[in-house]
């Protein structure tokens, strides 16, 4: 049974969320692993993104480290 108050999902509206915001720049994940984001209500896959690899994590860490110096 479909809930009439819930709008049907469309994967096109999620197409802009395929990247991670790292150090002020939207970047694609570099891992071979893919992560599916699923609508918990319908169980439908909304989008699939590439996961982060060690290089993505290092870039995020270094960006946060530089930013922390500016906060202090």
C-alpha positions as a printed NumPy array, in Angstrom:
array([[  0.   ,   0.   ,   0.   ],
       [  1.31 ,   3.445,  -0.957],
       [  1.132,   6.406,   1.393],
       [ -0.663,   9.225,  -0.527],
       [  1.175,  11.882,   1.527],
       [  4.598,  10.785,   0.305],
       [  5.778,  12.08 ,  -3.035],
       [  7.284,   9.467,  -5.325],
       [ 11.038,   9.594,  -5.207],
       [ 13.102,  10.308,  -8.255],
       [ 16.792,   9.481,  -8.516],
       [ 17.345,  12.532, -10.717],
       [ 16.76 ,  14.883,  -7.785],
       [ 19.583,  13.173,  -5.924],
       [ 22.084,  13.276,  -8.769],
       [ 23.9  ,  16.275,  -7.271],
       [ 24.773,  14.324,  -4.116],
       [ 27.247,  11.898,  -5.631],
       [ 30.281,  13.659,  -4.187],
       [ 31.767,  14.441,  -0.779],
       [ 32.477,  17.969,   0.418],
       [ 36.156,  17.846,   1.339],
       [ 38.187,  20.919,   2.188],
       [ 35.774,  23.29 ,   0.425],
       [ 35.524,  21.275,  -2.795],
       [ 32.978,  18.7  ,  -3.964],
       [ 34.99 ,  15.573,  -4.766],
       [ 34.123,  12.11 ,  -5.967],
       [ 35.079,   9.237,  -3.723],
       [ 38.117,   7.325,  -4.925],
       [ 37.303,   3.974,  -3.375],
       [ 36.246,   1.019,  -5.479],
       [ 33.512,   0.429,  -2.893],
       [ 30.091,   1.844,  -3.688],
       [ 27.554,   2.888,  -1.068],
       [ 23.82 ,   2.78 ,  -1.718],
       [ 21.58 ,   5.36 ,  -0.053],
       [ 18.183,   3.761,   0.428],
       [ 14.782,   5.311,   1.117],
       [ 13.852,   3.711,   4.463],
       [ 10.145,   3.988,   3.728],
       [ 10.103,   2.307,   0.337],
       [ 13.376,   0.405,   0.423],
       [ 14.226,   1.986,  -2.935],
       [ 17.833,   2.868,  -3.762],
       [ 17.968,   6.653,  -4.159],
       [ 21.551,   6.919,  -5.301],
       [ 24.855,   5.104,  -5.323],
       [ 28.092,   6.899,  -4.496],
       [ 31.72 ,   5.842,  -4.41 ],
       [ 33.122,   5.573,  -0.912],
       [ 36.132,   7.453,   0.397],
       [ 39.586,   5.94 ,   0.183],
       [ 42.656,   6.768,   2.272],
       [ 43.525,   9.743,   0.045],
       [ 40.036,  11.262,   0.497],
       [ 40.328,  10.82 ,   4.265],
       [ 43.797,  12.389,   4.321],
       [ 42.572,  15.397,   2.307],
       [ 39.676,  15.866,   4.735],
       [ 41.983,  15.526,   7.734],
       [ 44.519,  18.021,   6.396],
       [ 41.765,  20.506,   5.524],
       [ 40.298,  20.235,   9.024],
       [ 43.734,  20.59 ,  10.559],
       [ 44.388,  23.829,   8.633],
       [ 40.925,  25.138,   9.496],
       [ 41.418,  24.432,  13.196],
       [ 44.445,  26.768,  13.28 ],
       [ 42.206,  29.562,  11.98 ],
       [ 39.655,  28.952,  14.763],
       [ 42.199,  29.3  ,  17.535]])
